[in-house]
PDB file of C-alpha atoms in Angstrom:
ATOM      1  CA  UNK A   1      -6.310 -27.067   3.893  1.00  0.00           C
ATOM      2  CA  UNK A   2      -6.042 -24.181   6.505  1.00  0.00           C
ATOM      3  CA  UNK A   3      -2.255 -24.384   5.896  1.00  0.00           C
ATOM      4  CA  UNK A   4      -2.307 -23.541   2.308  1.00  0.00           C
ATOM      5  CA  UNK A   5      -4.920 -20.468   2.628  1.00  0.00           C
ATOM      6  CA  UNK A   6      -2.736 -19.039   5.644  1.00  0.00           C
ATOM      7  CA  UNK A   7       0.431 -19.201   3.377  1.00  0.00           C
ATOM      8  CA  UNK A   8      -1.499 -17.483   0.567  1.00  0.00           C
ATOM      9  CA  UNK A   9      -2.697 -15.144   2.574  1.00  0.00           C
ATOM     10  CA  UNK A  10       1.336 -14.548   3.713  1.00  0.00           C
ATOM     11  CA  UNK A  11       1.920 -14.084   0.609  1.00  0.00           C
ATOM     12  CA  UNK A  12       0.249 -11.457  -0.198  1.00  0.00           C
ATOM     13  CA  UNK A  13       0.141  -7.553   0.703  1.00  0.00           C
ATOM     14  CA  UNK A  14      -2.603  -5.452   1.928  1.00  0.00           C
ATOM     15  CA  UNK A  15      -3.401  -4.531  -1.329  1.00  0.00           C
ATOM     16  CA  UNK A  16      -3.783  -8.170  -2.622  1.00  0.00           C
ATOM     17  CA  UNK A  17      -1.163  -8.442  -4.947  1.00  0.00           C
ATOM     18  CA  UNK A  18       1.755 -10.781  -4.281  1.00  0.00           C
ATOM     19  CA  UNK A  19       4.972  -9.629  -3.180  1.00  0.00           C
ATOM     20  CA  UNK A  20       6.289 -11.688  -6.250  1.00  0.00           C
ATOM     21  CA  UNK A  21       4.093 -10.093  -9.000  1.00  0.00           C
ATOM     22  CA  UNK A  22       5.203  -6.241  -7.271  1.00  0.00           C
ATOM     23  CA  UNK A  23       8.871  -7.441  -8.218  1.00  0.00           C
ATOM     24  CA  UNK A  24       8.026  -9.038 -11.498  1.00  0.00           C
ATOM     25  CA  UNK A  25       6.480  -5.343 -12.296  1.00  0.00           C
ATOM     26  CA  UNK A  26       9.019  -2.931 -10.966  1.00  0.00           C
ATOM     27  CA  UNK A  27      11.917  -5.531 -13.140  1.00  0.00           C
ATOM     28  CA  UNK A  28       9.092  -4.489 -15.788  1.00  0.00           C
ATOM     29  CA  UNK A  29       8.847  -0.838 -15.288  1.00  0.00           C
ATOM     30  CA  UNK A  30      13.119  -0.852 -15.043  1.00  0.00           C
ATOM     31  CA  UNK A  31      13.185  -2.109 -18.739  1.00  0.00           C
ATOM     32  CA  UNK A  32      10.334   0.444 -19.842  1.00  0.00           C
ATOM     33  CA  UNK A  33      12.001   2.929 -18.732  1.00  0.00           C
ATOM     34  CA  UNK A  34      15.527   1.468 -20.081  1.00  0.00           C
ATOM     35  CA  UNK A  35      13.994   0.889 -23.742  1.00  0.00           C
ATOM     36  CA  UNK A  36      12.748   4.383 -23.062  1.00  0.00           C
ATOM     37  CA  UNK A  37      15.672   5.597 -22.144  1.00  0.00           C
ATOM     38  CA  UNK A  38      17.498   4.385 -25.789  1.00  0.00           C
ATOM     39  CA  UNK A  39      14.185   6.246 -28.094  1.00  0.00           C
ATOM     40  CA  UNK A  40      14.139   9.032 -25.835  1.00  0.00           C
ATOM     41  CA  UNK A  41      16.491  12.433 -26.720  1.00  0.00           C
ATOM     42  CA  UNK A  42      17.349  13.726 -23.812  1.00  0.00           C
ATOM     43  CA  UNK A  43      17.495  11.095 -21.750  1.00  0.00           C
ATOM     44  CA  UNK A  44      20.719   9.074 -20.468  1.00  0.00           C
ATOM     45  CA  UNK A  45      20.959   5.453 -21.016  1.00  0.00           C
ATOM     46  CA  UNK A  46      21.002   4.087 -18.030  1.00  0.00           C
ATOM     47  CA  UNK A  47      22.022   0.615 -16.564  1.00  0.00           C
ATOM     48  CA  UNK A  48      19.392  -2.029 -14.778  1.00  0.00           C
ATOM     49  CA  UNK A  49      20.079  -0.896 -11.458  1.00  0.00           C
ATOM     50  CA  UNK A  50      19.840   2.745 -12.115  1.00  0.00           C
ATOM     51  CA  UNK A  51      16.229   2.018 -13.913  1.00  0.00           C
ATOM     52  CA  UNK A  52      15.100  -0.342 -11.363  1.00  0.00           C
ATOM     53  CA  UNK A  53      15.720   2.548  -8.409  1.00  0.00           C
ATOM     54  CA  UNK A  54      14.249   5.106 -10.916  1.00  0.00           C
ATOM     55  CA  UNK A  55      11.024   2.789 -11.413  1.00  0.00           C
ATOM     56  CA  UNK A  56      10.803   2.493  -7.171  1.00  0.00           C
ATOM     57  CA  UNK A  57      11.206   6.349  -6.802  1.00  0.00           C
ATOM     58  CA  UNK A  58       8.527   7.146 -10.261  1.00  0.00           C
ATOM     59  CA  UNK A  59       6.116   5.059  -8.054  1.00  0.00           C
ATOM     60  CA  UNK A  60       6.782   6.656  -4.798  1.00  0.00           C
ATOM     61  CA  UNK A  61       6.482   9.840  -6.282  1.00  0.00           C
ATOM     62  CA  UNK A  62       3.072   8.896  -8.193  1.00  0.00           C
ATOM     63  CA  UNK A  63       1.488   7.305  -4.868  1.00  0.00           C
ATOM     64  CA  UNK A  64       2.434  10.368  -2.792  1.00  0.00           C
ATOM     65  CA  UNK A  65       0.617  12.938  -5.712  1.00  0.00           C
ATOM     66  CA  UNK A  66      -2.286  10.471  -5.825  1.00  0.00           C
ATOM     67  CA  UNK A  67      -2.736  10.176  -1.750  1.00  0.00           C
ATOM     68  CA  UNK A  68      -2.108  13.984  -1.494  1.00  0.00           C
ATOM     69  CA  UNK A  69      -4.026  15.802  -4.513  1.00  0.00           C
ATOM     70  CA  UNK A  70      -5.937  12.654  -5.414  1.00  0.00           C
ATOM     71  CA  UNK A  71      -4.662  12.934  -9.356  1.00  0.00           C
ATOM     72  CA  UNK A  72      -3.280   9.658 -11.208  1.00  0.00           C
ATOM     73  CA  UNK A  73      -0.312  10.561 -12.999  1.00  0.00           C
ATOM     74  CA  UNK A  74      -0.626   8.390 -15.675  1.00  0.00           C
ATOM     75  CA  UNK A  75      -0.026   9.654 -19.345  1.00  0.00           C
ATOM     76  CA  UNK A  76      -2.985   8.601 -20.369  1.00  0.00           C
ATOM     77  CA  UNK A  77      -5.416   8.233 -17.382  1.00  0.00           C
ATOM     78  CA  UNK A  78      -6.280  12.113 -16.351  1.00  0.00           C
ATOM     79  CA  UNK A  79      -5.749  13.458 -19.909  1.00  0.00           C
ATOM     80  CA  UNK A  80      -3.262  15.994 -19.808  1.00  0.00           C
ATOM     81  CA  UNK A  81      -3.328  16.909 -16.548  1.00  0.00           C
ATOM     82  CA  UNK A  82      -2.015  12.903 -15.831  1.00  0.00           C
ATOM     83  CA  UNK A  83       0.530  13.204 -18.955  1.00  0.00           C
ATOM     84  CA  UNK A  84       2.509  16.513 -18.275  1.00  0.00           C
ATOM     85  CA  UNK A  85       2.514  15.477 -14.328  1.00  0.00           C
ATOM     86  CA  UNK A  86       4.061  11.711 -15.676  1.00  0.00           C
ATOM     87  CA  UNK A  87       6.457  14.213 -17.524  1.00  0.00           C
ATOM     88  CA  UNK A  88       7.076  15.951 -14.129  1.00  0.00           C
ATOM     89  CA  UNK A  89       7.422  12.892 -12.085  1.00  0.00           C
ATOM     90  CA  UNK A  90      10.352  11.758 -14.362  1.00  0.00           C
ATOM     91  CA  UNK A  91      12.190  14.675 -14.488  1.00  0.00           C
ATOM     92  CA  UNK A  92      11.797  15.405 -10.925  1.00  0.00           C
ATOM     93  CA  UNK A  93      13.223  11.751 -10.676  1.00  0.00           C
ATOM     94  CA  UNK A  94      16.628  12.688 -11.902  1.00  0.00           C
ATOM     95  CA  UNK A  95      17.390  14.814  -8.471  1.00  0.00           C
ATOM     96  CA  UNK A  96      16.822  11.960  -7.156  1.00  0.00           C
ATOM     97  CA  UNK A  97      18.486   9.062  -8.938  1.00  0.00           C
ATOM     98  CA  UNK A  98      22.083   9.157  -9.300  1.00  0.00           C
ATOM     99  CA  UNK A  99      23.077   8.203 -12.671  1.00  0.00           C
ATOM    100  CA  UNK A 100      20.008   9.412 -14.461  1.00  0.00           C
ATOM    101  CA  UNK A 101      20.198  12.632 -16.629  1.00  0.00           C
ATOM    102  CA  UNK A 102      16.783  14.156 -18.304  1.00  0.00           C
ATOM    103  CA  UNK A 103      16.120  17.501 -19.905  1.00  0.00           C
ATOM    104  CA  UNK A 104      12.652  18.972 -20.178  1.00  0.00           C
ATOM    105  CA  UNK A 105      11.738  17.867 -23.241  1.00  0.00           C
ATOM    106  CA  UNK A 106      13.215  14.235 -22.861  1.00  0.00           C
ATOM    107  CA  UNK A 107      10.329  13.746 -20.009  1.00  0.00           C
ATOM    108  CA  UNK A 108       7.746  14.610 -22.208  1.00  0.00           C
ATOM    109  CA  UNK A 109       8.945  12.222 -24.942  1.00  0.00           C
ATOM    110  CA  UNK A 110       9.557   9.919 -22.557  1.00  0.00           C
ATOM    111  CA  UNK A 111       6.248  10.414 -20.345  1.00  0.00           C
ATOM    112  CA  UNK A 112       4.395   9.794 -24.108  1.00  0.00           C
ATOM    113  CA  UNK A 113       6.865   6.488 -24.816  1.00  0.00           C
ATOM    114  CA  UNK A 114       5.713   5.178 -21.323  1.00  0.00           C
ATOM    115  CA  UNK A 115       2.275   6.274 -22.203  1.00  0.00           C
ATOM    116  CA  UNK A 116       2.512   4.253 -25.078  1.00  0.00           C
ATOM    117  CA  UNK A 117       4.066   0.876 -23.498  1.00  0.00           C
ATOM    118  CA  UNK A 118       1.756   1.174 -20.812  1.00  0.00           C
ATOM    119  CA  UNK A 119      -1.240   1.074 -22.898  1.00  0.00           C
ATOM    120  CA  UNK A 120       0.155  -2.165 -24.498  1.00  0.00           C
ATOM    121  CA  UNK A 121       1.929  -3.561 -21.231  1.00  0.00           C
ATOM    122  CA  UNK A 122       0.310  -2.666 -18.508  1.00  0.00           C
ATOM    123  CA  UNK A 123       2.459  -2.382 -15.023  1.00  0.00           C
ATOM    124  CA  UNK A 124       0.216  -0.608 -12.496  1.00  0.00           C
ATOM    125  CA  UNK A 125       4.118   0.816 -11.524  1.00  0.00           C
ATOM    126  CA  UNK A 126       4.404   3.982 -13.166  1.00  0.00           C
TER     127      UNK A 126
END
């Protein structure tokens, strides 16, 4: 019985979620931002790998805002403040991802498109 807590226990991060279910949302937060990527103007299609680096580096960039001017960066969750800093986070996210072309006002539709899929499907990644 002690064996099956431990490996639970292994399984898991610091923050309590399962390594497992932190893949199973960034794969999640690749195709948002892929679907995204076909409604948005703006915004280059992109290919799984491309979105799947772009979803690690949109949540890097979120959890360094949040631990450093404690704002969530969320399209919906601080107002406006949260959606026009989502719309900064993506765009900033092109200098970072190769393959991945935005203009202004593509991460603004597209920070609103997330908004909107995140609402509905909610990944805790973006």
């Amino acid at each position: 019985m002690a064996e099956g807590m431990e490996n639970r226990q292994s399984e898991r991060n610091e923050g309590g979620r399962s390594w497992l279910g932190i893949i199973i949302r960034f794969v999640v937060a690749a195709v948002v931002l892929m679907v995204t990527a076909l409604l948005t103007p703006g915004f280059s299609n992109m290919g799984f790998g491309t979105a799947l680096l772009a979803a690690v580096v949109i949540a890097a960039l979120d959890y360094v805002i949040q631990k450093l001017f404690k704002i969530d960066a969320s399209p919906f969750g601080r107002g406006i403040t949260g959606f026009l800093l989502s719309a900064l986070i993506i765009y900033l996210t092109q200098f970072i991802v190769p393959g991945m072309q935005i203009n202004v006002f593509g991460a603004i539709v597209a920070a609103l498109i997330i908004g909107i899929i995140d609402a509905i499907i909610p990944t805790h990644v973006m």
